[in-house]
Amino acid sequence: MLNDVESVLLSSDELAKRIEEMGAEITADYAGKEILMIGVLRGAVLFMADLARAIKVPVAIDFMAVSSYGAGTNSSGVVRILKDLDEDVEGKHVLVVEDIIDSGLTLNYLLDNVKSRKPASIKLCTLLNKPERRKVNVNIDYNGFNVPDYFVVGYGLDYAEKYRNLPFIGILKPEVYSN
Ligand code: IMP
Ligand code: MG
């Protein structure tokens, strides 16, 4: 698994430090409120688990799964709900948690979908952002790191369901997905 990684982009220490900062910022912004975190399966799970523990106001968690890349590295633009929420979001302060925003197509669809269910508020938090690849505008409220246009894996992010358990964010060697 490590042999497929070209280089480490963000170490586990850098990730931990930034997530503590994000948690403190979110805690301050939501003082006196409760948050319903909606994690986008499956990539956001590791980030969400650490972020939730860095937030000091009450947090409920729920998940949504939408179709994105399959086994390739490019978004199809076709978004489908594979698993819907179990909780009712009406009147709740929703914080959508994503691993990476690339074209923005997935999030654009998901945010519109959740907004139509009348939450009290809705904000977006992502660990990584690839601004160079954006196809539709997405308003990010909390952004962990901007990353260059490389295919990255680890800390929840996969290529063909592999590498999610790497404790850092690494750049995948192009030969892994080009052959
Ligand atoms: P978007 O719809 O193009 O913004 O796609 C977002 C989703 O694609 C993310 O939630 C990831 O699951 C996946 N994705 C985008 N870029 C990468 C990457 O560099 N590595 C791994 N997954 C990625
Ligand atoms: Mg994802």
mmCIF file of C-alpha atoms and ligand atoms in Angstrom:
data_model
loop_
_atom_site.group_PDB
_atom_site.id
_atom_site.type_symbol
_atom_site.label_atom_id
_atom_site.label_comp_id
_atom_site.label_asym_id
_atom_site.label_seq_id
_atom_site.Cartn_x
_atom_site.Cartn_y
_atom_site.Cartn_z
ATOM 1 C CA MET A 1 0.000 0.000 0.000
ATOM 2 C CA LEU A 2 2.778 2.462 0.942
ATOM 3 C CA ASN A 3 4.599 1.626 -2.301
ATOM 4 C CA ASP A 4 1.711 3.133 -4.267
ATOM 5 C CA VAL A 5 2.130 6.527 -2.588
ATOM 6 C CA GLU A 6 4.323 9.065 -4.362
ATOM 7 C CA SER A 7 4.681 11.419 -1.388
ATOM 8 C CA VAL A 8 2.998 12.507 1.819
ATOM 9 C CA LEU A 9 1.012 15.711 1.297
ATOM 10 C CA LEU A 10 -0.359 16.087 4.847
ATOM 11 C CA SER A 11 1.049 14.170 7.786
ATOM 12 C CA SER A 12 -1.137 12.799 10.573
ATOM 13 C CA ASP A 13 0.252 15.538 12.879
ATOM 14 C CA GLU A 14 -0.706 18.277 10.424
ATOM 15 C CA LEU A 15 -4.178 16.765 10.056
ATOM 16 C CA ALA A 16 -4.671 16.496 13.820
ATOM 17 C CA LYS A 17 -3.550 20.082 14.428
ATOM 18 C CA ARG A 18 -5.821 21.541 11.745
ATOM 19 C CA ILE A 19 -8.809 19.473 12.890
ATOM 20 C CA GLU A 20 -8.372 20.783 16.446
ATOM 21 C CA GLU A 21 -8.436 24.341 15.047
ATOM 22 C CA MET A 22 -11.528 23.633 12.964
ATOM 23 C CA GLY A 23 -13.263 22.093 15.976
ATOM 24 C CA ALA A 24 -12.516 25.173 18.082
ATOM 25 C CA GLU A 25 -13.861 27.476 15.374
ATOM 26 C CA ILE A 26 -17.037 25.413 14.965
ATOM 27 C CA THR A 27 -17.507 25.236 18.757
ATOM 28 C CA ALA A 28 -17.359 29.049 18.969
ATOM 29 C CA ASP A 29 -19.693 29.572 16.005
ATOM 30 C CA TYR A 30 -22.344 27.183 17.377
ATOM 31 C CA ALA A 31 -22.207 28.274 21.042
ATOM 32 C CA GLY A 32 -25.541 27.486 22.689
ATOM 33 C CA LYS A 33 -26.690 25.339 19.767
ATOM 34 C CA GLU A 34 -26.702 21.675 18.860
ATOM 35 C CA ILE A 35 -25.284 20.396 15.583
ATOM 36 C CA LEU A 36 -26.516 17.634 13.309
ATOM 37 C CA MET A 37 -23.433 16.512 11.419
ATOM 38 C CA ILE A 38 -24.186 14.846 8.121
ATOM 39 C CA GLY A 39 -21.249 12.818 6.877
ATOM 40 C CA VAL A 40 -20.951 11.991 3.215
ATOM 41 C CA LEU A 41 -20.156 8.280 2.981
ATOM 42 C CA ARG A 42 -17.711 6.844 2.780
ATOM 43 C CA GLY A 43 -14.690 9.130 2.533
ATOM 44 C CA ALA A 44 -15.701 11.582 5.264
ATOM 45 C CA VAL A 45 -15.993 8.977 8.024
ATOM 46 C CA LEU A 46 -12.461 9.205 9.438
ATOM 47 C CA PHE A 47 -12.390 13.007 9.326
ATOM 48 C CA MET A 48 -15.863 13.218 10.860
ATOM 49 C CA ALA A 49 -14.911 10.945 13.745
ATOM 50 C CA ASP A 50 -11.961 13.167 14.669
ATOM 51 C CA LEU A 51 -13.766 16.458 14.001
ATOM 52 C CA ALA A 52 -16.752 15.458 16.166
ATOM 53 C CA ARG A 53 -14.389 14.882 19.103
ATOM 54 C CA ALA A 54 -12.833 18.335 18.591
ATOM 55 C CA ILE A 55 -16.266 20.025 18.877
ATOM 56 C CA LYS A 56 -17.476 20.877 22.391
ATOM 57 C CA VAL A 57 -21.182 21.581 21.739
ATOM 58 C CA PRO A 58 -23.637 18.643 21.447
ATOM 59 C CA VAL A 59 -23.299 16.793 18.141
ATOM 60 C CA ALA A 60 -25.658 14.278 16.570
ATOM 61 C CA ILE A 61 -24.433 12.341 13.552
ATOM 62 C CA ASP A 62 -26.119 10.994 10.471
ATOM 63 C CA PHE A 63 -24.907 9.859 7.069
ATOM 64 C CA MET A 64 -25.806 10.122 3.435
ATOM 65 C CA ALA A 65 -24.300 8.162 0.592
ATOM 66 C CA VAL A 66 -24.338 9.496 -2.930
ATOM 67 C CA SER A 67 -22.810 8.052 -6.056
ATOM 68 C CA SER A 68 -19.606 9.710 -7.202
ATOM 69 C CA TYR A 69 -16.565 8.193 -8.852
ATOM 70 C CA GLY A 70 -17.040 4.454 -8.893
ATOM 71 C CA ALA A 71 -13.587 3.062 -9.523
ATOM 72 C CA GLY A 72 -12.354 5.929 -11.708
ATOM 73 C CA THR A 73 -10.829 9.285 -10.782
ATOM 74 C CA ASN A 74 -13.300 11.651 -12.450
ATOM 75 C CA SER A 75 -16.772 12.733 -11.327
ATOM 76 C CA SER A 76 -19.507 11.669 -13.711
ATOM 77 C CA GLY A 77 -21.746 14.616 -12.804
ATOM 78 C CA VAL A 78 -24.566 12.130 -12.286
ATOM 79 C CA VAL A 79 -25.483 12.146 -8.610
ATOM 80 C CA ARG A 80 -27.716 9.538 -7.063
ATOM 81 C CA ILE A 81 -28.735 9.031 -3.412
ATOM 82 C CA LEU A 82 -27.618 5.545 -2.389
ATOM 83 C CA LYS A 83 -28.416 5.959 1.326
ATOM 84 C CA ASP A 84 -30.654 8.679 2.697
ATOM 85 C CA LEU A 85 -30.635 10.269 6.164
ATOM 86 C CA ASP A 86 -32.245 8.493 9.084
ATOM 87 C CA GLU A 87 -32.888 11.758 10.982
ATOM 88 C CA ASP A 88 -35.395 14.491 10.203
ATOM 89 C CA VAL A 89 -33.380 17.669 9.527
ATOM 90 C CA GLU A 90 -36.220 20.186 9.805
ATOM 91 C CA GLY A 91 -35.333 22.917 12.320
ATOM 92 C CA LYS A 92 -31.838 21.490 12.953
ATOM 93 C CA HIS A 93 -28.463 23.161 12.557
ATOM 94 C CA VAL A 94 -26.941 20.971 9.887
ATOM 95 C CA LEU A 95 -23.214 20.727 9.254
ATOM 96 C CA VAL A 96 -22.416 18.713 6.141
ATOM 97 C CA VAL A 97 -19.027 17.022 6.422
ATOM 98 C CA GLU A 98 -17.124 16.026 3.278
ATOM 99 C CA ASP A 99 -13.659 14.602 2.659
ATOM 100 C CA ILE A 100 -12.788 16.556 -0.481
ATOM 101 C CA ILE A 101 -14.497 18.959 -2.846
ATOM 102 C CA ASP A 102 -13.294 18.476 -6.370
ATOM 103 C CA SER A 103 -15.684 19.407 -9.220
ATOM 104 C CA GLY A 104 -18.281 20.357 -6.598
ATOM 105 C CA LEU A 105 -20.990 18.428 -8.432
ATOM 106 C CA THR A 106 -21.672 15.988 -5.593
ATOM 107 C CA LEU A 107 -21.926 18.653 -2.912
ATOM 108 C CA ASN A 108 -23.948 21.023 -5.041
ATOM 109 C CA TYR A 109 -26.599 18.351 -5.432
ATOM 110 C CA LEU A 110 -26.453 17.188 -1.824
ATOM 111 C CA LEU A 111 -26.714 20.683 -0.331
ATOM 112 C CA ASP A 112 -29.743 21.568 -2.469
ATOM 113 C CA ASN A 113 -31.353 18.307 -1.490
ATOM 114 C CA VAL A 114 -30.835 18.819 2.275
ATOM 115 C CA LYS A 115 -31.807 22.530 2.089
ATOM 116 C CA SER A 116 -35.205 21.568 0.653
ATOM 117 C CA ARG A 117 -35.939 19.751 3.946
ATOM 118 C CA LYS A 118 -35.938 23.061 5.875
ATOM 119 C CA PRO A 119 -33.028 22.879 8.318
ATOM 120 C CA ALA A 120 -32.685 25.883 10.687
ATOM 121 C CA SER A 121 -29.256 26.420 9.121
ATOM 122 C CA ILE A 122 -26.872 24.538 6.885
ATOM 123 C CA LYS A 123 -23.103 24.878 6.596
ATOM 124 C CA LEU A 124 -20.443 22.924 4.786
ATOM 125 C CA CYS A 125 -17.201 21.633 6.230
ATOM 126 C CA THR A 126 -14.585 19.869 4.126
ATOM 127 C CA LEU A 127 -11.177 18.510 5.008
ATOM 128 C CA LEU A 128 -9.724 19.117 1.546
ATOM 129 C CA ASN A 129 -10.532 21.432 -1.320
ATOM 130 C CA LYS A 130 -9.218 21.226 -4.891
ATOM 131 C CA PRO A 131 -10.196 24.681 -6.222
ATOM 132 C CA GLU A 132 -8.552 24.145 -9.627
ATOM 133 C CA ARG A 133 -11.055 21.412 -10.477
ATOM 134 C CA ARG A 134 -14.254 23.261 -9.604
ATOM 135 C CA LYS A 135 -17.062 23.030 -12.167
ATOM 136 C CA VAL A 136 -19.892 24.503 -10.090
ATOM 137 C CA ASN A 137 -19.629 27.080 -7.334
ATOM 138 C CA VAL A 138 -19.810 25.666 -3.804
ATOM 139 C CA ASN A 139 -19.742 27.865 -0.727
ATOM 140 C CA ILE A 140 -17.406 26.260 1.843
ATOM 141 C CA ASP A 141 -17.842 27.445 5.437
ATOM 142 C CA TYR A 142 -14.972 25.448 6.957
ATOM 143 C CA ASN A 143 -12.062 24.308 4.810
ATOM 144 C CA GLY A 144 -9.217 22.226 6.200
ATOM 145 C CA PHE A 145 -6.668 22.539 3.396
ATOM 146 C CA ASN A 146 -6.499 23.594 -0.220
ATOM 147 C CA VAL A 147 -4.691 20.897 -2.190
ATOM 148 C CA PRO A 148 -3.188 20.918 -5.689
ATOM 149 C CA ASP A 149 -4.700 18.909 -8.509
ATOM 150 C CA TYR A 150 -3.313 15.466 -7.667
ATOM 151 C CA PHE A 151 -5.311 12.366 -6.898
ATOM 152 C CA VAL A 152 -4.906 11.958 -3.152
ATOM 153 C CA VAL A 153 -5.638 9.021 -0.855
ATOM 154 C CA GLY A 154 -5.622 8.192 2.831
ATOM 155 C CA TYR A 155 -7.422 9.353 5.972
ATOM 156 C CA GLY A 156 -10.712 8.161 4.498
ATOM 157 C CA LEU A 157 -10.026 8.887 0.838
ATOM 158 C CA ASP A 158 -9.774 5.914 -1.470
ATOM 159 C CA TYR A 159 -8.888 4.785 -4.902
ATOM 160 C CA ALA A 160 -11.099 1.792 -5.778
ATOM 161 C CA GLU A 161 -11.876 1.337 -2.028
ATOM 162 C CA LYS A 162 -8.194 1.035 -1.111
ATOM 163 C CA TYR A 163 -5.901 3.287 0.997
ATOM 164 C CA ARG A 164 -8.659 4.679 3.267
ATOM 165 C CA ASN A 165 -6.796 3.512 6.377
ATOM 166 C CA LEU A 166 -3.556 5.342 5.672
ATOM 167 C CA PRO A 167 -3.142 7.755 8.609
ATOM 168 C CA PHE A 168 -1.940 10.595 6.334
ATOM 169 C CA ILE A 169 -2.996 12.193 3.028
ATOM 170 C CA GLY A 170 -0.705 11.020 0.247
ATOM 171 C CA ILE A 171 -0.418 11.586 -3.479
ATOM 172 C CA LEU A 172 -1.179 8.374 -5.361
ATOM 173 C CA LYS A 173 1.330 7.366 -8.021
ATOM 174 C CA PRO A 174 -0.337 8.001 -11.403
ATOM 175 C CA GLU A 175 0.672 4.539 -12.650
ATOM 176 C CA VAL A 176 -1.658 3.026 -10.042
ATOM 177 C CA TYR A 177 -4.758 4.418 -11.766
ATOM 178 C CA SER A 178 -3.550 4.822 -15.339
ATOM 179 C CA ASN A 179 -3.058 1.132 -16.081
HETATM 180 P P1 IMP B 1 -16.910 16.113 -6.787
HETATM 181 O O1 IMP B 1 -18.348 15.862 -7.043
HETATM 182 O O2 IMP B 1 -16.111 16.104 -8.059
HETATM 183 O O3 IMP B 1 -16.628 17.344 -5.968
HETATM 184 O O4 IMP B 1 -16.380 14.822 -6.060
HETATM 185 C C1 IMP B 1 -16.225 14.724 -4.727
HETATM 186 C C2 IMP B 1 -15.947 13.291 -4.325
HETATM 187 O O5 IMP B 1 -15.048 12.654 -5.234
HETATM 188 C C3 IMP B 1 -15.264 13.263 -2.982
HETATM 189 O O6 IMP B 1 -16.196 13.149 -1.957
HETATM 190 C C4 IMP B 1 -14.386 12.039 -3.101
HETATM 191 O O7 IMP B 1 -15.110 10.899 -2.703
HETATM 192 C C5 IMP B 1 -14.054 11.933 -4.563
HETATM 193 N N1 IMP B 1 -12.729 12.520 -4.861
HETATM 194 C C6 IMP B 1 -12.451 13.673 -5.492
HETATM 195 N N2 IMP B 1 -11.138 13.910 -5.582
HETATM 196 C C7 IMP B 1 -10.533 12.851 -4.988
HETATM 197 C C8 IMP B 1 -9.157 12.507 -4.724
HETATM 198 O O8 IMP B 1 -8.182 13.214 -5.067
HETATM 199 N N3 IMP B 1 -8.970 11.345 -4.063
HETATM 200 C C9 IMP B 1 -9.980 10.536 -3.644
HETATM 201 N N4 IMP B 1 -11.272 10.821 -3.848
HETATM 202 C C10 IMP B 1 -11.545 11.972 -4.512
HETATM 203 MG MG MG B 2 -16.761 11.556 -0.827
#
